[in-house]
Coordinates of C-alpha atoms in Angstrom, one line a residue:
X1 CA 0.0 0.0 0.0
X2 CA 1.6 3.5 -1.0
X3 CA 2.2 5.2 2.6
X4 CA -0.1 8.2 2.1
X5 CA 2.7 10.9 3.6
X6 CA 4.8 11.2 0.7
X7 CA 2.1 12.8 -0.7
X8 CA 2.8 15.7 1.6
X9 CA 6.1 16.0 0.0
X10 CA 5.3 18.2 -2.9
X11 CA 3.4 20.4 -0.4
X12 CA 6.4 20.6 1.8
X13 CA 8.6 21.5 -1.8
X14 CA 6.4 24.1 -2.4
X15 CA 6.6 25.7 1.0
X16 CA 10.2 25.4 1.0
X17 CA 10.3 27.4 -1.9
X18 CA 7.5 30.2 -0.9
X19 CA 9.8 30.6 2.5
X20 CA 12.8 30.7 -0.1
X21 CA 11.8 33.5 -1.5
X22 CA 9.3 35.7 1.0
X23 CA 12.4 35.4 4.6
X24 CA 15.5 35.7 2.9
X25 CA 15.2 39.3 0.9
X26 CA 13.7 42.6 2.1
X27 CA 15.7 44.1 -0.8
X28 CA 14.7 43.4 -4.5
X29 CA 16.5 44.4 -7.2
X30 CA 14.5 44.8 -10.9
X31 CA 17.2 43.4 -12.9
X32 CA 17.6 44.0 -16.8
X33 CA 19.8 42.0 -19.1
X34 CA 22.6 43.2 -21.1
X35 CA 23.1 40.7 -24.0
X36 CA 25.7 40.4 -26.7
X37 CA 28.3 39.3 -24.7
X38 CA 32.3 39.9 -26.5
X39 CA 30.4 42.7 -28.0
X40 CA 33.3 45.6 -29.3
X41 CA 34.0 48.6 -27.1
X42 CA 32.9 52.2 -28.6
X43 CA 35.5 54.3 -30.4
X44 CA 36.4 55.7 -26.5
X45 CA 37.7 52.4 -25.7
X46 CA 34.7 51.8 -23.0
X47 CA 31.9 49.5 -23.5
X48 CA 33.5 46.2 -24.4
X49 CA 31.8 43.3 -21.9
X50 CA 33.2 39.4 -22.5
X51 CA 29.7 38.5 -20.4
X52 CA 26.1 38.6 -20.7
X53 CA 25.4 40.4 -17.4
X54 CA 22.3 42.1 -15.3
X55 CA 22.3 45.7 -14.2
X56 CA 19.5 47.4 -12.1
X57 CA 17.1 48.8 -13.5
X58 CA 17.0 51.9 -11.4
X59 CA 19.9 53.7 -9.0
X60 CA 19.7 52.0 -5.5
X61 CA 16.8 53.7 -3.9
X62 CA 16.4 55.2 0.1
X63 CA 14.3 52.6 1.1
X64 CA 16.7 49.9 0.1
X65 CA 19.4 51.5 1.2
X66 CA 17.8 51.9 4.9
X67 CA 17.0 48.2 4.5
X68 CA 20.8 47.7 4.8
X69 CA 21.2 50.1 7.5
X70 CA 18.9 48.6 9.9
X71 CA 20.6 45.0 9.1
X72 CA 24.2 46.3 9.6
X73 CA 24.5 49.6 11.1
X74 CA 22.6 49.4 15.0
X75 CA 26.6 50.6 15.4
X76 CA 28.1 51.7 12.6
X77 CA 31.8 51.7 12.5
X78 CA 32.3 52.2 8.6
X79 CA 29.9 55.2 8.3
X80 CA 28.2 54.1 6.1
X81 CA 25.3 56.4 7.1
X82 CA 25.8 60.2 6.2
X83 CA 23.8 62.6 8.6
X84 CA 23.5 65.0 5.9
X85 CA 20.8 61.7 4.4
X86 CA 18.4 63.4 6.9
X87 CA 17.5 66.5 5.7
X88 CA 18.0 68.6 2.8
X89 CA 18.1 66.2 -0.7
X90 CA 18.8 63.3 1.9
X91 CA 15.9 60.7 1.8
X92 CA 17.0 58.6 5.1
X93 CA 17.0 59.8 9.0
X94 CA 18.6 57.7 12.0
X95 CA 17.5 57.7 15.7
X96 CA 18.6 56.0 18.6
X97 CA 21.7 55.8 19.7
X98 CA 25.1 53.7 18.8
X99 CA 24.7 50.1 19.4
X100 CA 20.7 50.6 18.7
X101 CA 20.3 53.1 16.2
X102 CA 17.5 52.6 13.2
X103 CA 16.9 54.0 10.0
X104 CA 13.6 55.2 8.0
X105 CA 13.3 56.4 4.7
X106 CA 12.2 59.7 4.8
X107 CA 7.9 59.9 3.6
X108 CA 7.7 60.6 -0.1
X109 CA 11.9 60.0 -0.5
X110 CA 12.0 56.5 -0.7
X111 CA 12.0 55.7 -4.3
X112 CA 14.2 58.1 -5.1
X113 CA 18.5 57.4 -5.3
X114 CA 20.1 57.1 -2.3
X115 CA 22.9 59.9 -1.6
X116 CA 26.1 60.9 0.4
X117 CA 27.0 57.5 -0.1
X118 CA 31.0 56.8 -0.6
X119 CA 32.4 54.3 -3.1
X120 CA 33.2 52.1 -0.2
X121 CA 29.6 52.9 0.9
X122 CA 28.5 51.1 -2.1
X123 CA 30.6 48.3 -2.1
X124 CA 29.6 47.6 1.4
X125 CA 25.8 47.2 0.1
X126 CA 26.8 45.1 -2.8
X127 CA 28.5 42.9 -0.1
X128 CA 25.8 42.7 2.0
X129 CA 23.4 41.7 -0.9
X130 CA 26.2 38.8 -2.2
X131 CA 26.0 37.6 1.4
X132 CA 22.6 37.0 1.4
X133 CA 21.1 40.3 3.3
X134 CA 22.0 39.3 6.5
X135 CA 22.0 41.0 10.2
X136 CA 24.3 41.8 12.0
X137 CA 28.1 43.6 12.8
X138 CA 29.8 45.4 10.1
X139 CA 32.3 42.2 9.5
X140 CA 33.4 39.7 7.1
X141 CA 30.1 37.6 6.8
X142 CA 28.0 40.7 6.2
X143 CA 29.7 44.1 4.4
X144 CA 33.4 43.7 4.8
X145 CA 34.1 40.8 1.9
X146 CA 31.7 39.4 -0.2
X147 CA 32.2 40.7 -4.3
X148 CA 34.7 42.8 -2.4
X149 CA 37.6 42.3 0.2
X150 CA 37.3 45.4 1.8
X151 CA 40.8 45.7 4.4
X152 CA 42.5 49.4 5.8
X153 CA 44.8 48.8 3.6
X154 CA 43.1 48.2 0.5
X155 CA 41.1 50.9 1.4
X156 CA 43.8 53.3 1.8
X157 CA 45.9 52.6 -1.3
X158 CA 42.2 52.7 -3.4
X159 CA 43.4 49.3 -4.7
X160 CA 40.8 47.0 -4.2
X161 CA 39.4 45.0 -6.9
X162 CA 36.1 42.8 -7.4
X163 CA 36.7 39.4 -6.4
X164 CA 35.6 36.3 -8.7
X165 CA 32.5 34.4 -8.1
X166 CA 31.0 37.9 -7.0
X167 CA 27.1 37.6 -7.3
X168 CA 26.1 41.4 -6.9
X169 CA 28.6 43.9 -7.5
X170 CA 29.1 47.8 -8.3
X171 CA 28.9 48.4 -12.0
X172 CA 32.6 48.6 -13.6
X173 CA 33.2 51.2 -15.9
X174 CA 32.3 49.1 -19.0
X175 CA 29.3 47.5 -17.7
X176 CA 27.8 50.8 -17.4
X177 CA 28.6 52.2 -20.4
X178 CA 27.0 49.0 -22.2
X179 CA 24.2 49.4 -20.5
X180 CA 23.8 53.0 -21.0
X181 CA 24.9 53.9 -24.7
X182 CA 25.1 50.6 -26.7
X183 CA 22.9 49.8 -29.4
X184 CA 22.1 46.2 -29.4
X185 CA 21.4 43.8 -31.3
X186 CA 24.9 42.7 -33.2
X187 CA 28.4 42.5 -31.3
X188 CA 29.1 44.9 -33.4
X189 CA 25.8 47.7 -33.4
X190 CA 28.0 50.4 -32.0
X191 CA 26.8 52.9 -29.7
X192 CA 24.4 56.0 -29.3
X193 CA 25.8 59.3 -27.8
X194 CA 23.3 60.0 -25.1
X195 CA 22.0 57.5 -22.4
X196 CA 18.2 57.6 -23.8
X197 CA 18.7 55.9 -26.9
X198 CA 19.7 59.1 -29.0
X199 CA 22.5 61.3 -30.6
X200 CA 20.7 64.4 -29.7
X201 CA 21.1 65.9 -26.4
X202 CA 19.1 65.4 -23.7
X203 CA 16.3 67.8 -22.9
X204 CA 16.3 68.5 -18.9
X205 CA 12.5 68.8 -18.1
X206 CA 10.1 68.0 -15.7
X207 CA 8.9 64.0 -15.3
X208 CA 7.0 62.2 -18.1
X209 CA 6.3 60.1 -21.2
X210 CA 9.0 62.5 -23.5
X211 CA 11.7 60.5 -25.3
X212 CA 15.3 61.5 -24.6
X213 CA 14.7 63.7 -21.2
X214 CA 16.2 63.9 -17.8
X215 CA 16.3 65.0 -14.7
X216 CA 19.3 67.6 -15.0
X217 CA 19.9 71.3 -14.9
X218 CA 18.2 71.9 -11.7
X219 CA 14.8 71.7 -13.9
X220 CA 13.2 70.3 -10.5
X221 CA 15.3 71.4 -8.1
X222 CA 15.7 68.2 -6.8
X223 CA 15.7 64.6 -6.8
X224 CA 13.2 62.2 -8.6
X225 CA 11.7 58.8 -8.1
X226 CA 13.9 56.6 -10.3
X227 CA 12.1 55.2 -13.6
X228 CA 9.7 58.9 -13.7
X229 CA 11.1 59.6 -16.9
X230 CA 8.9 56.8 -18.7
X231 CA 9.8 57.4 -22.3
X232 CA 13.7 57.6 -21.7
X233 CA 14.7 54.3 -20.5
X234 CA 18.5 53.6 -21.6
X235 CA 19.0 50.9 -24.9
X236 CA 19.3 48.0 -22.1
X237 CA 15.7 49.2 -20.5
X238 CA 17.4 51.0 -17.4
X239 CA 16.4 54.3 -16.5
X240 CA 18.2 57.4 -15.3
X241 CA 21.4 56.5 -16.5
X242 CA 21.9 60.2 -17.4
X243 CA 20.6 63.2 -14.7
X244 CA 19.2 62.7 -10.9
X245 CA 22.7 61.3 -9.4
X246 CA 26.2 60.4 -10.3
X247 CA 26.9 56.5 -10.1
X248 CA 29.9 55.4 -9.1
X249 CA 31.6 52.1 -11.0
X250 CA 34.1 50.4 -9.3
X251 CA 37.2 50.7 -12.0
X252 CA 40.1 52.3 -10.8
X253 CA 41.0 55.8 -12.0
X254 CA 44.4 57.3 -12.3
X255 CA 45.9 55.0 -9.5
X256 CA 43.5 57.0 -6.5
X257 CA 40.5 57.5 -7.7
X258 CA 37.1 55.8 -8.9
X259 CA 34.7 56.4 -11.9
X260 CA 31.3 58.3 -11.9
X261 CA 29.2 58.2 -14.7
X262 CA 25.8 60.0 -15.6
X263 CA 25.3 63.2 -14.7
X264 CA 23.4 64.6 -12.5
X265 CA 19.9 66.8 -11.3
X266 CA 22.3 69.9 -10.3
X267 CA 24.4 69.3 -13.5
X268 CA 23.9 70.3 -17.3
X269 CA 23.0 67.5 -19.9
X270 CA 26.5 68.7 -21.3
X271 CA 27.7 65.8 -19.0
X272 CA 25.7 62.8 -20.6
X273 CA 27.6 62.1 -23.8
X274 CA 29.6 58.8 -23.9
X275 CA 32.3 61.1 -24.1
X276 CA 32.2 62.5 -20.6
X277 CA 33.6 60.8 -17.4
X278 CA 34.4 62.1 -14.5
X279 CA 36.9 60.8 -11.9
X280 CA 36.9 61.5 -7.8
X281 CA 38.1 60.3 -4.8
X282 CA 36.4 57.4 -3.4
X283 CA 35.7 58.6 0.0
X284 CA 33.7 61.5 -1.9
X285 CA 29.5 61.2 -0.6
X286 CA 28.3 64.4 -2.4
X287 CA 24.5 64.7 -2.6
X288 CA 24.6 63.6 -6.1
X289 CA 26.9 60.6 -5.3
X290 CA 25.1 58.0 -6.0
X291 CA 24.8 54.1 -7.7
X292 CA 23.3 51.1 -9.0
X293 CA 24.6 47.4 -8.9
X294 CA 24.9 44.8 -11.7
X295 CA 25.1 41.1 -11.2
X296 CA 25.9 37.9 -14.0
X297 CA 23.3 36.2 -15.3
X298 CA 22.2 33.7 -13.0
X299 CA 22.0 29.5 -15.2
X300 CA 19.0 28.6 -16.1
X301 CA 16.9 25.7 -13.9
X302 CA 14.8 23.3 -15.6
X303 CA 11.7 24.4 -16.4
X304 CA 9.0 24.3 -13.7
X305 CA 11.5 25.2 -10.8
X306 CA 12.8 28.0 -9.2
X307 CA 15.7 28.6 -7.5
X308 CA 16.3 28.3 -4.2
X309 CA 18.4 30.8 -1.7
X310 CA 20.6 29.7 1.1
X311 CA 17.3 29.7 3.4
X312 CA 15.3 27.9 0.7
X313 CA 18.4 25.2 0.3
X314 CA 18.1 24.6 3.7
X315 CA 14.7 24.1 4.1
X316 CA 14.5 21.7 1.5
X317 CA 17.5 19.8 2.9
X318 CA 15.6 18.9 5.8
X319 CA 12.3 18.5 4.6
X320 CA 13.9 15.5 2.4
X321 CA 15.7 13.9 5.6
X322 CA 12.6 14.2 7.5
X323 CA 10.8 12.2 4.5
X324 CA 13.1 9.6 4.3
X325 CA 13.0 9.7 8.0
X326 CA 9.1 9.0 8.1
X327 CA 9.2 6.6 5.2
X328 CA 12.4 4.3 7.1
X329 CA 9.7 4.0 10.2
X330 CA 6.2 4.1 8.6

């Protein structure tokens, strides 16, 4: 007679993968892929990526960036909180004290991009997401290594470098330039001069459906909610690449400094074209510092099943032992 609990099993599966995916991530990232991998760089020698990758769809926002803080930062030895994030064009306040602050996004801020963050800032987040979003101390196992070894010394000498196997990194220099200016469609379609799918120049203007516009020039005097300009997403399908902030990538610069790319709401769209880059210190956190992540593209499962985190792994682990368990003593 067939013991009627393994057909629980597929129940338990499908639970495993519900927890999988609902207690592992507060932070979602919309990803878009960049295709033609080996495709040729532009005639300014940027753009060339040997790799299909993912990039996200929108700079990293306030309220995922105060997800992090309330995982990491109850003390926050790395500062990677900036008080000016609480007023001004800051969308994220802290109260409480050292060992048990918290963070909010500020009302109406939250989907706009995070800023005053540092390039260290941002390699500290794309740590914590590689590691799985967990809680805890600013240490090895949550922002300090990951896609990133972050040490004092590496820090100080501005030579750290993405490690492999990373899983969600900082853009490099290349991956955003792909993103933002190439064509598409043929390793060889070449590139458009503005991040909106154009050779024109980008009109600075208020939010909406317009093709080829930004937020830039001051038009708004401040930040927007990323994605707002609906009819200007970049070639890949990501939006804001030029105007609202700077984004940092994580290629080194002239030996001691890091790359921003972009533009942003308090500068011109004279600073969108391919062309333009600008270099900085990486301990820079100006209010129109800010940046988005990219990741590879994750293999392909067969059909019919998703994958499974760390959490979700587990869970199914011991589901299985504890069916094999029932059916060695039915």
């Amino acid at each position: 007679m067939t013991n009627t609990r393994w057909f629980r099993l597929p129940l338990l599966l499908s639970a495993a993968f519900l927890l999988s995916t609902s207690a592992a991530s507060a932070v979602t990232v919309d990803w878009v892929t960049v295709g033609d991998p080996g495709n040729a760089a532009d005639t300014t020698s940027y753009g060339a990526v040997a790799d299909e990758y993912r990039i996200d769809k929108y700079e990293v926002s306030n309220a995922q960036y105060a997800e992090f803080l309330n995982a990491v930062a109850a003390t926050d030895p790395n500062a990677v909180y900036n008080t000016s994030m609480g007023s001004g064009f800051g969308g994220i306040t802290r109260s409480g004290s050292s060992g048990s602050y918290s963070y909010s996004a500020i009302a109406g801020r939250e989907d706009m991009p995070v800023n005053y963050v540092s390039f260290w800032d941002a390699t500290r987040f794309a740590n914590w997401l590689h590691n799985g979003q967990p809680s805890g101390a600013q240490d090895n196992t949550t922002t300090e290594d990951g896609a990133y070894t972050l040490t004092p010394a590496g820090i100080a000498a501005n030579s750290v470098t993405r490690n492999g196997g990373g899983t969600v990194f900082v853009t490099s220099e290349d991956e955003w330039y792909k993103a933002a200016y190439y064509k598409g469609g043929g390793t060889s379609a070449g590139y458009w001069a503005y991040p909106a799918g154009s050779d024109a120049p980008t009109t600075c203007t208020v939010p909406g459906a317009a093709a080829n516009t930004a937020n830039c020039n001051n038009v708004e005097g401040d930040l927007t909610d990323g994605g707002s300009y609906t009819g200007s997403a970049s070639p890949s399908g990501s939006f804001d690449q030029g105007g609202n902030v700077w984004e940092w990538n994580d290629t080194i610069s002239f030996g001691s400094g890091r790359g921003l790319r972009g533009g942003a709401f308090d500068f011109s769209a004279n600073y969108f074209p391919a062309l333009y880059r600008l270099v900085v210190s990486p301990v820079g956190e100006g209010g129109n510092h800010g940046f988005r992540v990219a990741s590879p593209v994750p293999p392909p499962f067969p059909e019919g099943i998703p994958a499974l985190g760390p959490f979700g792994m587990a869970m199914l682990g011991s589901l299985l032992g504890l069916a094999g368990y029932r059916k060695l003593h039915a």
